[in-house]
Coordinates of C-alpha atoms in Angstrom, one line a residue:
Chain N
X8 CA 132.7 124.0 -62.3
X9 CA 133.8 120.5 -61.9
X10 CA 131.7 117.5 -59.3
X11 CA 133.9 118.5 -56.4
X12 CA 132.4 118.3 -52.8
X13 CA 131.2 121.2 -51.1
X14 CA 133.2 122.6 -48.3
X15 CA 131.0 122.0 -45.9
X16 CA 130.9 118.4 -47.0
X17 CA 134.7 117.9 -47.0
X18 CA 134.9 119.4 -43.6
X19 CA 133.0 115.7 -42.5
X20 CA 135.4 113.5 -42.3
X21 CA 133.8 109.6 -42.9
X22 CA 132.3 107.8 -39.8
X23 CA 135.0 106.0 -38.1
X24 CA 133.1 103.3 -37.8
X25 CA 133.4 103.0 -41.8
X26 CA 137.4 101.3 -41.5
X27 CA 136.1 98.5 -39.1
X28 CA 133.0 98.0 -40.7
X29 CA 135.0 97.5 -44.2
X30 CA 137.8 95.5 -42.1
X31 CA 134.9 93.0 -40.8
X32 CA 133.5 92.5 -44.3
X33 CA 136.4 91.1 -45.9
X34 CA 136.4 88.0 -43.3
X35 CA 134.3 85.0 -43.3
X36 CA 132.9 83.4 -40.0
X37 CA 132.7 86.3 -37.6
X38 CA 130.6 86.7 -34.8
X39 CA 129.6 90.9 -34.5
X40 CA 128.6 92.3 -31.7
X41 CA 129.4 95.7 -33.3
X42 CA 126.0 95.8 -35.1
X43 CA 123.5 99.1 -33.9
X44 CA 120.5 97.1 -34.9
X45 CA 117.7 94.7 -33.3
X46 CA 119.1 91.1 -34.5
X47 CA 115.0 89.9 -34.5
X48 CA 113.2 90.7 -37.7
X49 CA 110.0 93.3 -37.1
X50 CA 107.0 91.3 -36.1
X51 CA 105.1 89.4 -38.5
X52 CA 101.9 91.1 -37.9
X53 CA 104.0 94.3 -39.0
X54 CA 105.6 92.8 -42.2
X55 CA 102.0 91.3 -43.1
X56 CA 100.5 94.5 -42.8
X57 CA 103.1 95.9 -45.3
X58 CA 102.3 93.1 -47.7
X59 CA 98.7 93.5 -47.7
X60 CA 99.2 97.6 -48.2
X61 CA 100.9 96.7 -51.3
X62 CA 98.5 93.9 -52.4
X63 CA 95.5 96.9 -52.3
X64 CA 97.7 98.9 -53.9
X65 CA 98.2 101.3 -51.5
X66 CA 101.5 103.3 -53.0
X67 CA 100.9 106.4 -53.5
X68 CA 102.0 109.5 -51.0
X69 CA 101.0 110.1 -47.7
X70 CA 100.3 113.5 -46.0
X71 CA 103.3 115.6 -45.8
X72 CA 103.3 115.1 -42.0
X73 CA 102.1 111.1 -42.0
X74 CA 99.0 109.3 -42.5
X75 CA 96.4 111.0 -39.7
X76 CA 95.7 107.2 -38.6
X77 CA 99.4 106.7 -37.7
X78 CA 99.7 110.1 -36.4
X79 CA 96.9 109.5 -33.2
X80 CA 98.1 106.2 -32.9
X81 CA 101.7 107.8 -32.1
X82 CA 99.9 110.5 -29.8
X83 CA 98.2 107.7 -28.0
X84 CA 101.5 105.7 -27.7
X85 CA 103.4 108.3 -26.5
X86 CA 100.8 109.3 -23.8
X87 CA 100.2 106.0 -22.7
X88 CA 104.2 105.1 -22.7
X89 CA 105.4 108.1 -21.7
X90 CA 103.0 111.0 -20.3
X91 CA 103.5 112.9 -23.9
X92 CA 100.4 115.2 -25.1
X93 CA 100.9 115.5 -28.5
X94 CA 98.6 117.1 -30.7
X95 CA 98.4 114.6 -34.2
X96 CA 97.4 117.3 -36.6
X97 CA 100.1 119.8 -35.4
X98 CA 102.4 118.7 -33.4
X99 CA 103.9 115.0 -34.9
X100 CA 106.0 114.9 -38.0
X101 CA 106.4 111.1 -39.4
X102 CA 109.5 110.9 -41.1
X103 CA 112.1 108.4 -42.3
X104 CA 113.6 107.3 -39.4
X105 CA 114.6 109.5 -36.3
X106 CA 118.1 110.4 -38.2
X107 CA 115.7 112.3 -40.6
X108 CA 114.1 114.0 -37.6
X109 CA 117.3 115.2 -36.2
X110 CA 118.4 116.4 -39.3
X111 CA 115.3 118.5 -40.1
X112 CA 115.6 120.1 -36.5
X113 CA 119.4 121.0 -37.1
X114 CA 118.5 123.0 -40.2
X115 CA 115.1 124.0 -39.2
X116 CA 115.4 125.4 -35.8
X117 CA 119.0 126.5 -35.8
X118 CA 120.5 129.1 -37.8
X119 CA 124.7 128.9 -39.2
X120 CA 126.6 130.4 -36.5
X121 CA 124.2 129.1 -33.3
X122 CA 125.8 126.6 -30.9
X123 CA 124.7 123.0 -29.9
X124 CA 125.8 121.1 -27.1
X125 CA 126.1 117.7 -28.0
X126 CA 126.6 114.9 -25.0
X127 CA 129.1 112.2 -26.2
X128 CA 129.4 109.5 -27.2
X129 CA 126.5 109.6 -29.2
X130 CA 125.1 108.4 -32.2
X131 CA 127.6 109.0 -34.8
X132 CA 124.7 111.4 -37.1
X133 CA 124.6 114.5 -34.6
X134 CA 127.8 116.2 -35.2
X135 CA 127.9 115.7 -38.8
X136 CA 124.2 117.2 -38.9
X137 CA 124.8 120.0 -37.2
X138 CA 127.5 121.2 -39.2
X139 CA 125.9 120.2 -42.7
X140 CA 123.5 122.9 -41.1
X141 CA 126.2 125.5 -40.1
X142 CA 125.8 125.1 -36.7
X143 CA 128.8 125.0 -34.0
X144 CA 129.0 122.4 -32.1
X145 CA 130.0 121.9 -28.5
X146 CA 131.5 118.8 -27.3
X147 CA 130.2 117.4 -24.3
X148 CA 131.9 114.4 -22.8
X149 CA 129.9 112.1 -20.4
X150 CA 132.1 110.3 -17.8
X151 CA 132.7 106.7 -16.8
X152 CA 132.9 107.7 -13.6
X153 CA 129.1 108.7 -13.9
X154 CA 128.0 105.7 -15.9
X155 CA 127.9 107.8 -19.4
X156 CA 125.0 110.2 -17.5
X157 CA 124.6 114.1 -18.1
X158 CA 124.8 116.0 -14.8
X159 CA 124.9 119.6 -14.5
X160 CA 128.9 119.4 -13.9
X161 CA 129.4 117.3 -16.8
X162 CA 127.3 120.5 -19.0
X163 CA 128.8 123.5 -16.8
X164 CA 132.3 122.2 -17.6
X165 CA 132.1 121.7 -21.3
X166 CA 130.3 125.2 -21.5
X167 CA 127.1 124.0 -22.6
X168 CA 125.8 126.9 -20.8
X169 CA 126.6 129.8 -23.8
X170 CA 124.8 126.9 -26.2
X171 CA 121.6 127.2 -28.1
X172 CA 120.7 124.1 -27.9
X173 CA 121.7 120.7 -26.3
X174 CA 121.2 117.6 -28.1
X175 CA 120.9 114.2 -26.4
X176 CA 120.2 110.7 -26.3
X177 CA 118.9 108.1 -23.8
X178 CA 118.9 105.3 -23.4
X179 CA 122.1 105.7 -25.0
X180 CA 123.7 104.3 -28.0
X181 CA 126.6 103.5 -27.5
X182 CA 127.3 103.2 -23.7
X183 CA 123.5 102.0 -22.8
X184 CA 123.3 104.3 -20.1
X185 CA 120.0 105.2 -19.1
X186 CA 119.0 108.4 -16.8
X187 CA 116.6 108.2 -14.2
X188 CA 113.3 110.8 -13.6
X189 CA 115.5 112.7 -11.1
X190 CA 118.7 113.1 -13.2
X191 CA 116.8 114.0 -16.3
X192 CA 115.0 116.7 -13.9
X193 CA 119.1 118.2 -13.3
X194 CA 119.3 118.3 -17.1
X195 CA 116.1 120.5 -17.6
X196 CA 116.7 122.9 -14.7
X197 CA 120.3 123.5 -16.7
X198 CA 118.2 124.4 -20.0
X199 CA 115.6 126.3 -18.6
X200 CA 118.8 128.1 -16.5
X201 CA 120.6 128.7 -19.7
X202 CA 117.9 129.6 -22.2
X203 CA 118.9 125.9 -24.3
X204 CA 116.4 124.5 -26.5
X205 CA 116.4 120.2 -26.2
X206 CA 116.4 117.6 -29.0
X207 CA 116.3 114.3 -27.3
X208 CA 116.5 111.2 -29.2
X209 CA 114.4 108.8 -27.4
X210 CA 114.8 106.1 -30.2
X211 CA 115.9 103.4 -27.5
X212 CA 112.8 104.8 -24.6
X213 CA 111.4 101.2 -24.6
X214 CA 114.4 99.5 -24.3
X215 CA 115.5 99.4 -20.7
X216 CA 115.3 97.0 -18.1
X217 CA 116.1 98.9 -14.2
X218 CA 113.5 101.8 -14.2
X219 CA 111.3 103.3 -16.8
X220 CA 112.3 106.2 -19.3
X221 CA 111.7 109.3 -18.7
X222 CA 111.1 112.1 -21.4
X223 CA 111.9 115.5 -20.8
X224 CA 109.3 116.7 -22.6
X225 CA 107.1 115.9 -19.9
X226 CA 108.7 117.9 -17.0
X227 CA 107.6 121.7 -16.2
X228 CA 108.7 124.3 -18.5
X229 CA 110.2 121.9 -20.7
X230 CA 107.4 120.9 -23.4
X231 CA 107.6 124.5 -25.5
X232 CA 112.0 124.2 -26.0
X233 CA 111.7 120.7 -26.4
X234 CA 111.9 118.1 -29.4
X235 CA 111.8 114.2 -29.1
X236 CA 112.5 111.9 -31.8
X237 CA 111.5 108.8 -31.7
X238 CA 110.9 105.7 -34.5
X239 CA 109.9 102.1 -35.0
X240 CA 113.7 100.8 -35.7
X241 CA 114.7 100.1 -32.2
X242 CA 112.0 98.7 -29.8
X243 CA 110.0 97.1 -33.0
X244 CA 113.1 95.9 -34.8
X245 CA 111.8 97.4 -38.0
X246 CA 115.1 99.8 -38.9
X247 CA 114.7 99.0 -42.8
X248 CA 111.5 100.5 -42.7
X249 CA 113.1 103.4 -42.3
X250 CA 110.3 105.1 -40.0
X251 CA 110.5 107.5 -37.4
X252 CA 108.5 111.1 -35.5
X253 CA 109.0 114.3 -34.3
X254 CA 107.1 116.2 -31.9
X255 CA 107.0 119.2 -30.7
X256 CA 104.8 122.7 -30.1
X257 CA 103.4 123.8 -33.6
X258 CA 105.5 126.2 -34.9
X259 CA 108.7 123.4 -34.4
X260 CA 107.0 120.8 -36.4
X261 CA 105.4 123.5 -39.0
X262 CA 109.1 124.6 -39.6
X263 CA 110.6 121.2 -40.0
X264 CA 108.2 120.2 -42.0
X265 CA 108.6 123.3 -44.3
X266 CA 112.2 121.4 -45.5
X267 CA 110.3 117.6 -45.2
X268 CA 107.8 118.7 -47.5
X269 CA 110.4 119.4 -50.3
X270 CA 113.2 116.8 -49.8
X271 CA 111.3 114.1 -48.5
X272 CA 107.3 114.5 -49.4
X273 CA 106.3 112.1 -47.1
X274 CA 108.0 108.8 -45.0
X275 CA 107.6 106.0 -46.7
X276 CA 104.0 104.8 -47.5
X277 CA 104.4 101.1 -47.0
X278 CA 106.2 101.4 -43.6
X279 CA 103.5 103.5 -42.2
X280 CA 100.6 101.1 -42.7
X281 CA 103.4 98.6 -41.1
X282 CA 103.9 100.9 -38.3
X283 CA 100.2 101.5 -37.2
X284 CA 100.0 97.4 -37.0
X285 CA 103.2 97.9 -35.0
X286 CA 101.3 100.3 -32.5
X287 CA 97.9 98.4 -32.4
X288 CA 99.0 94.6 -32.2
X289 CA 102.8 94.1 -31.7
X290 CA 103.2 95.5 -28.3
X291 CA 103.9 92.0 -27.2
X292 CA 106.3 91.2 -29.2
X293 CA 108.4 94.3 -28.0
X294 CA 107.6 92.7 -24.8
X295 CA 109.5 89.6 -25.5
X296 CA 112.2 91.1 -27.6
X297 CA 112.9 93.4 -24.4
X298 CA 112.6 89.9 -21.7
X299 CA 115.4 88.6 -24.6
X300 CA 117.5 91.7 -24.7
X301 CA 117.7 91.9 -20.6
X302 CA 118.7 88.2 -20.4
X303 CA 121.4 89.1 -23.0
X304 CA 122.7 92.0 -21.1
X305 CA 122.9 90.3 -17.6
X306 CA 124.7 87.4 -19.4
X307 CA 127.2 90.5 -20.7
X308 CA 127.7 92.1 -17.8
X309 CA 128.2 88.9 -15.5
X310 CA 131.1 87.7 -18.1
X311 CA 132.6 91.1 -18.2
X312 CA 132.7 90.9 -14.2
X313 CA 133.7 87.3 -14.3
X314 CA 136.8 88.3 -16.8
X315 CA 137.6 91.1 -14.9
X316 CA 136.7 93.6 -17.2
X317 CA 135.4 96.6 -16.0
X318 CA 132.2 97.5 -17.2
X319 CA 129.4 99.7 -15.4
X320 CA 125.9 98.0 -15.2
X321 CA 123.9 99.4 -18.8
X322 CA 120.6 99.7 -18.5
X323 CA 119.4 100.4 -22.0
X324 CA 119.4 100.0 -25.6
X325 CA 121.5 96.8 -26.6
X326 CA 124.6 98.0 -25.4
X327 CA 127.6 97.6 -22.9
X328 CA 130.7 99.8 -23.0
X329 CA 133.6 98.1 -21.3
X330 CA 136.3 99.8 -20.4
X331 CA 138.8 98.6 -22.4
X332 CA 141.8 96.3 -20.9
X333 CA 144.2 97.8 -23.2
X334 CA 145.4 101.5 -22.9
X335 CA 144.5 101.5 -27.2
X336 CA 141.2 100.7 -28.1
X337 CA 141.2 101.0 -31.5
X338 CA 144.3 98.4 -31.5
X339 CA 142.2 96.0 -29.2
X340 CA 139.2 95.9 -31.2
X341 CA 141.9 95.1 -34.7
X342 CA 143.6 92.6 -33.2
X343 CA 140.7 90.9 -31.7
X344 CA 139.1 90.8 -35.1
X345 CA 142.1 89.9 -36.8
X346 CA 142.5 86.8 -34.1
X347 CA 139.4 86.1 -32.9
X348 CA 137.2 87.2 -35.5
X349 CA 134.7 89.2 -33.0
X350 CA 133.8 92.5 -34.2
X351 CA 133.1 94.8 -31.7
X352 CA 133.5 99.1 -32.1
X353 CA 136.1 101.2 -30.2
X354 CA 134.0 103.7 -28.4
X355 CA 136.4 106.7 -30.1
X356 CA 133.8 106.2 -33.2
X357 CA 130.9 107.8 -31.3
X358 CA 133.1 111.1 -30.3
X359 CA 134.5 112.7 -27.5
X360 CA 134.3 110.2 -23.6
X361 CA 134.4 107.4 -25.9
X362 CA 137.9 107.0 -25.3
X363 CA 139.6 103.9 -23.9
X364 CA 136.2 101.8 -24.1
X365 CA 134.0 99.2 -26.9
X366 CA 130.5 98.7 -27.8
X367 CA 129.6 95.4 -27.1
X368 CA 125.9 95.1 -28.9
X369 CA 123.9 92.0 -27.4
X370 CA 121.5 92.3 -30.2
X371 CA 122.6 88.8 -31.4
X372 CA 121.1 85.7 -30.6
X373 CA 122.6 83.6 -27.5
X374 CA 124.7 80.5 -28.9
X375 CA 126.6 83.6 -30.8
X376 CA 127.0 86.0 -27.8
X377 CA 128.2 83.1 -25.5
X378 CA 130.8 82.0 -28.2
X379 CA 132.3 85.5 -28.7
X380 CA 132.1 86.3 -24.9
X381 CA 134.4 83.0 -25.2
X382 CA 136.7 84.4 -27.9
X383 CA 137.4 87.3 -26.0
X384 CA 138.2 85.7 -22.7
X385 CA 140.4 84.0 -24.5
X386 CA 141.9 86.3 -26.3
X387 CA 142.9 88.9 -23.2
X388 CA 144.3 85.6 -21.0
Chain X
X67 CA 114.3 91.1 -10.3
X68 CA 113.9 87.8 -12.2
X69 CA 111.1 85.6 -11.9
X70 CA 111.4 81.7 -11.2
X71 CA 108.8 81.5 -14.2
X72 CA 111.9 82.9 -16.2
X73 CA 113.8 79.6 -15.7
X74 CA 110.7 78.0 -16.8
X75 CA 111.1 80.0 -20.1
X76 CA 114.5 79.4 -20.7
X77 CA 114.3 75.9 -20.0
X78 CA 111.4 75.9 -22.6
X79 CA 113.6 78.3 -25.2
X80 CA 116.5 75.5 -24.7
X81 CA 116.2 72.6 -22.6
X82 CA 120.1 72.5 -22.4
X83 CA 121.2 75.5 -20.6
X84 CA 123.2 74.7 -18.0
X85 CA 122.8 76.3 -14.5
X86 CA 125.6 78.4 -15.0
X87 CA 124.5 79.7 -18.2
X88 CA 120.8 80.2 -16.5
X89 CA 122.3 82.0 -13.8
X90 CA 124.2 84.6 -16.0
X91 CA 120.8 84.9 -18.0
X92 CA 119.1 86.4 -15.0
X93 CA 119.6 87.1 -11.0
X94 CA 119.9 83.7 -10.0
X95 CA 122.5 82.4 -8.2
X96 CA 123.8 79.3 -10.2
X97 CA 122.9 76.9 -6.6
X98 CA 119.3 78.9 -6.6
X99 CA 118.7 77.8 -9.9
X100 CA 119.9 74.1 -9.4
X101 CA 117.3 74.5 -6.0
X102 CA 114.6 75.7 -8.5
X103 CA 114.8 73.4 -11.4
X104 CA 115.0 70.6 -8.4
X105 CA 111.5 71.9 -7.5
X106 CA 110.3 72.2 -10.6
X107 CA 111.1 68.7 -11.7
X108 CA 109.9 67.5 -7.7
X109 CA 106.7 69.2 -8.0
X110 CA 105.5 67.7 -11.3
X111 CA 106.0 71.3 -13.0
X112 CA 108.8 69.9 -15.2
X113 CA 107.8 66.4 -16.9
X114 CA 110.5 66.0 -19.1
X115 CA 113.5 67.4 -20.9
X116 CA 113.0 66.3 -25.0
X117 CA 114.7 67.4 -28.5
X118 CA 112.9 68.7 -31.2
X119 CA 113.8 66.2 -34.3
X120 CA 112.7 66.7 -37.4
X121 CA 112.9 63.8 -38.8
X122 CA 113.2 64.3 -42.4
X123 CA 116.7 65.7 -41.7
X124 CA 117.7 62.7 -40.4
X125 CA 119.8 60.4 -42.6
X126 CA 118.5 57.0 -42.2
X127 CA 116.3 54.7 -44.3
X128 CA 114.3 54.2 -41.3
X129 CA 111.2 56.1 -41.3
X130 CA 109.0 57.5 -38.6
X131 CA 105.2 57.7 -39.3
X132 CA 103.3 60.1 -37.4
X133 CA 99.6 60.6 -37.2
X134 CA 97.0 63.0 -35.5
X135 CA 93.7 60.9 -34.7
X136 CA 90.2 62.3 -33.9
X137 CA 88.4 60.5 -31.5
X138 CA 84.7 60.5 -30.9
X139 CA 83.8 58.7 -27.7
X140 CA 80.3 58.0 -25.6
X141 CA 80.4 58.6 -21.8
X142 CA 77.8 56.7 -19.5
X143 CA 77.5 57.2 -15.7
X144 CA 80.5 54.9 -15.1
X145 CA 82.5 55.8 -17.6
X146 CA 84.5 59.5 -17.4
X147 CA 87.1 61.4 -20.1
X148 CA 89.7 60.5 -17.4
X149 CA 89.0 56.6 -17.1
X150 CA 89.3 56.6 -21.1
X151 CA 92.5 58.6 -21.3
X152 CA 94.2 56.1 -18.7
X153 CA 92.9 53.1 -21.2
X154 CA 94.7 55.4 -24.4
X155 CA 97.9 57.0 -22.8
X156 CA 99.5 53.7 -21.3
X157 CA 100.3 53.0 -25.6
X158 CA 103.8 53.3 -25.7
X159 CA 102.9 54.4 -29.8
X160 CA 100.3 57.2 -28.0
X161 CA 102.6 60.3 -28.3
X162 CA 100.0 62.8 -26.8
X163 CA 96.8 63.1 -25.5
X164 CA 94.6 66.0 -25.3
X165 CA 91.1 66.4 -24.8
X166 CA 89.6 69.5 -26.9
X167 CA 86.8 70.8 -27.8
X168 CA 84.6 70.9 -31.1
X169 CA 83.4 68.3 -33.3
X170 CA 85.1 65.5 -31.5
X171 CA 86.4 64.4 -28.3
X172 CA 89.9 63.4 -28.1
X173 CA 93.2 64.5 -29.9
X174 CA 95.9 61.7 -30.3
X175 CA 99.1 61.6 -31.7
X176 CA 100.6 58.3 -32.5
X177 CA 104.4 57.4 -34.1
X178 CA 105.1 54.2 -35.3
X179 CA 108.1 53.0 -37.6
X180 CA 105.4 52.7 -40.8
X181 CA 102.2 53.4 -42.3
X182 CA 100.7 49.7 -41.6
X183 CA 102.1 50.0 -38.0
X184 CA 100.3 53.1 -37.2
X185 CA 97.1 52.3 -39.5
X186 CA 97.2 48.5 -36.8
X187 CA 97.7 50.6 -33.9
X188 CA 94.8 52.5 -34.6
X189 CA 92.4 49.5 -35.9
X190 CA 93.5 46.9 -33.4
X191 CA 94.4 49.0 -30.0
X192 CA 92.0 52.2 -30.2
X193 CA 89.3 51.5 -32.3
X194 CA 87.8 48.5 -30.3
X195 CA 87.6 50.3 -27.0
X196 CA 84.2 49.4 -26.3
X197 CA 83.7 54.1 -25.6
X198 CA 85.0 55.2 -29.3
X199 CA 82.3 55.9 -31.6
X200 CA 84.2 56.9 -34.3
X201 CA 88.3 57.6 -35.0
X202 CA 89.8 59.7 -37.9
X203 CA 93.2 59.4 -38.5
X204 CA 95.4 62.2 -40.8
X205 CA 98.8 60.8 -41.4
X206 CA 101.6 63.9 -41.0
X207 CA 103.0 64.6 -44.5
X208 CA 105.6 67.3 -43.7
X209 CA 106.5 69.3 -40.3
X210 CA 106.9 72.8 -40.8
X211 CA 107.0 73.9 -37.1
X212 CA 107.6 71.8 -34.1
X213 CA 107.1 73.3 -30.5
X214 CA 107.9 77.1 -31.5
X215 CA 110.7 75.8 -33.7
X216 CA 110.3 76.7 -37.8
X217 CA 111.9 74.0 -39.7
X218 CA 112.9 76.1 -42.5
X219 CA 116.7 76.6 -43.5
X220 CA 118.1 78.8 -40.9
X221 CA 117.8 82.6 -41.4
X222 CA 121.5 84.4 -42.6
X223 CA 121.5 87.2 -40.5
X224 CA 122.0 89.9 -43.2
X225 CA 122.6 93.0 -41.5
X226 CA 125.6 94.7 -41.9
X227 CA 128.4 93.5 -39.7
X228 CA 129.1 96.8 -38.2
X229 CA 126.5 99.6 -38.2
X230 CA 126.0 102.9 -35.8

């Protein structure tokens, strides 16, 4: 027996975002809008929290499933936000960020051999955690012709139909599309049509800026073959806290947390206590983070238009997805970090759709975003 | 749909946008921002457009002396807060004027180019209005925040430069 990887690790090739990012860290004095992160620190009421956790000494374990405090706080969130019932004591799993969420679901609800749908791009984790778990995956592409949205066409086509489950996420990372009440509604009717179970990732829910999120959890038939993931890295800028939820019915959250319980114990302590500041006195911070991040994305979009880039109006996350003016993305983005020293990601790194298109992230402070939107007029005159 | 308050904000986040750059930061046209800001500044809404300095960064052996005074003052049945605030703000060295409440009346901030300028000001101009009962004057040792701006070394942003 020699320290070889396992096949089913081997089959994972690396993220394709790993080349670029090691490209961008050899130079000095770029500006990056290819970062998947808020650029704003979490609030200070949330960092001070964490402090004084540590100063009582409070660094021991939690529950399995979370700290009970944090828990109803989430349940109230989520019903206040979003029309979610959650039950805390059964039906919320805190866990280290949302990626450990998904992760759990993959090997807890699916077995080797069932199929998930998975609408692309998306979030690089998805189809390497499905098939860590065994589990087939089916590609679905999203169109730029529908703005990056799942419609019934868009599922029917790739066969998502003959799929287990469909995973999901919007607002999106990495097109920042968003879906509307109505269009989510098309989605469910195809899952309760086709028998599919849902895990949507609502990490970026309080990050848009044209109409409010809806979760599909809370349409009919929809809250017993749903999970939604959701976490404090996105709208309260606290990724390195590494926090995130489930929920789900009972027997969902009992079975993920059947494989939490032994790999992870419990999310981490000190980020919890952070987190239920977060929830009762930062909401207005994300309030101002959000007024900052639509500014951003209007400024985006209107350069885009005013270069003659094409790029469809993003309503979420931190993120536009141009369509790229050359036929080779991955060549564009190089070049213009090799000559203009702006990083930004081909959209090919987040999967099948991707194609022909780049992340622009506006989670970067103005003065940076206005020189870069600079560089790259520049760069395709 | 932005709100003309937004320009307000931006304005107040950097005084130095232009109206172009304002009008790509929200759904302004760049011509119905000009129109707004016009108002604004018509309509005694915006007094002023200012830097932040901090003044320790500045290379120069010239110093700048800054104090916040309390002031205690008596009214009578002529005499309102409004008829000594005129008397007080027309001091060119009178940076700001607030009235506040508490243990004293008025809040002043003065500037002046030393100590002994400032401590004159305040012994000579302010202190022998006939109202003021008492004045105590803390000289500023060091600025640490100035109108929502830290003066600490700027933050590297440490993230990674490319992450999912």
């Amino acid at each position: 027996m020699t320290l070889e990887p396992a096949t089913r690790v081997d089959s994972v090739p690396p993220s394709g975002i790993r080349r670029f990012f090691e490209l961008a860290e050899e130079m000095d004095d770029i500006i990056s809008l290819g970062v998947g992160e808020p650029d704003f620190s979490a609030p200070w009421a949330a960092r001070e929290a964490a402090i004084a956790s540590l100063e009582r000494g409070q660094t021991s374990y939690t529950a399995n499933r979370g700290k009970r405090e944090l828990r109803e706080r989430i349940a109230d969130y989520e019903a206040a936000t979003h029309g979610l019932q959650y039950d805390p004591d059964e039906e919320i799993l805190v866990t280290a960020g949302a990626s450990e969420g998904l992760d759990l679901a993959f090997r807890a609800l699916l077995n080797p051999g069932d199929t998930v749908a998975i609408a692309q791009p998306c979030y690089v984790s998805y189809v390497p955690g499905a098939t860590f778990a065994g589990v087939d995956v089916v590609d679905v592409p999203t169109r730029a012709e529908d703005e990056f949205k799942l419609t019934r066409d868009v599922l029917e086509s790739a066969g998502a139909a003959d799929a287990d489950a469909l995973v999901y996420c919007y607002p999106n990372n990495p097109t920042g599309a968003t879906m509307t009440g109505d269009e989510i509604a098309e989605v469910a009717a195809f899952c309760r049509e086709n028998d599919l179970v849902v895990f949507a990732d609502e990490i970026y829910a309080d990050l848009t800026y044209e109409h409010d999120h809806t979760s599909i959890a809370s349409l009919p038939g929809m809250r017993e073959r749903t999970v939604v993931f959701n976490g404090f890295s996105k709208a309260f800028a606290m990724t390195g806290f590494r926090l995130g939820y489930a929920m789900a019915p009972p027997e969902a959250i009992e079975a993920m947390n059947r494989i939490h319980q032994y790999s992870m114990l419990s999310a981490p302590t000190t980020a919890q206590y952070a987190a239920i500041e977060a929830l009762d006195n930062c909401r207005e911070e994300v309030t101002e983070m959000t007024a900052q991040y639509d500014r951003r994305r209007k400024y985006v979009l209107t350069r885009f238009d005013e270069m003659g880039i094409d790029c469809f109006p993003a309503a979420g996350a931190f993120y536009a997805f141009p369509e790229c003016p050359w036929d080779d993305a991955d060549e564009f983005a190089e070049a213009l970090l090799q000559e203009k020293r702006v990083a930004v990601v081909p959209g090919s790194a987040f999967g099948a759709g991707g194609t022909g298109h780049l992340r622009v992230s506006y989670a970067t402070g103005l003065s940076d975003l206005k020189e870069a939107m600079a560089r790259i007029e520049s760069f395709i005159e | 749909m932005s709100s003309r308050r937004e320009i307000l904000d931006l304005l107040r986040e950097n005084a130095r946008y232009t109206t172009e750059d304002i009008a790509r930061l929200t759904d302004f046209s760049e011509s119905e921002v000009a129109e707004i800001i016009e108002e604004f500044e018509e309509a005694g809404v915006i007094r002023g457009y200012q830097a932040v300095v901090d003044w320790n960064a500045v290379e120069t052996d010239e110093e700048r002396v800054r104090a916040t005074v309390e002031l205690n003052v008596t009214l009578d049945r002529e005499t309102s807060y409004d008829d000594i605030s005129d008397r007080i703000a027309k001091f060119p060295e009178v940076t700001s004027l607030r009235l506040v409440s508490g243990d004293y009346d008025f809040d002043l901030e003065v500037e002046g180019d030393s100590m002994r300028e400032v401590s004159h000001f305040i012994s000579d101009k302010i202190a022998p209005i006939p109202e003021i009962t008492q004045t105590v004057t803390h000289y500023i040792m060091e600025s640490y925040k100035e109108q929502g701006m830290e003066f600490d070394d700027h933050d590297d942003d440490d993230r990674l430069s490319v992450s999912p």
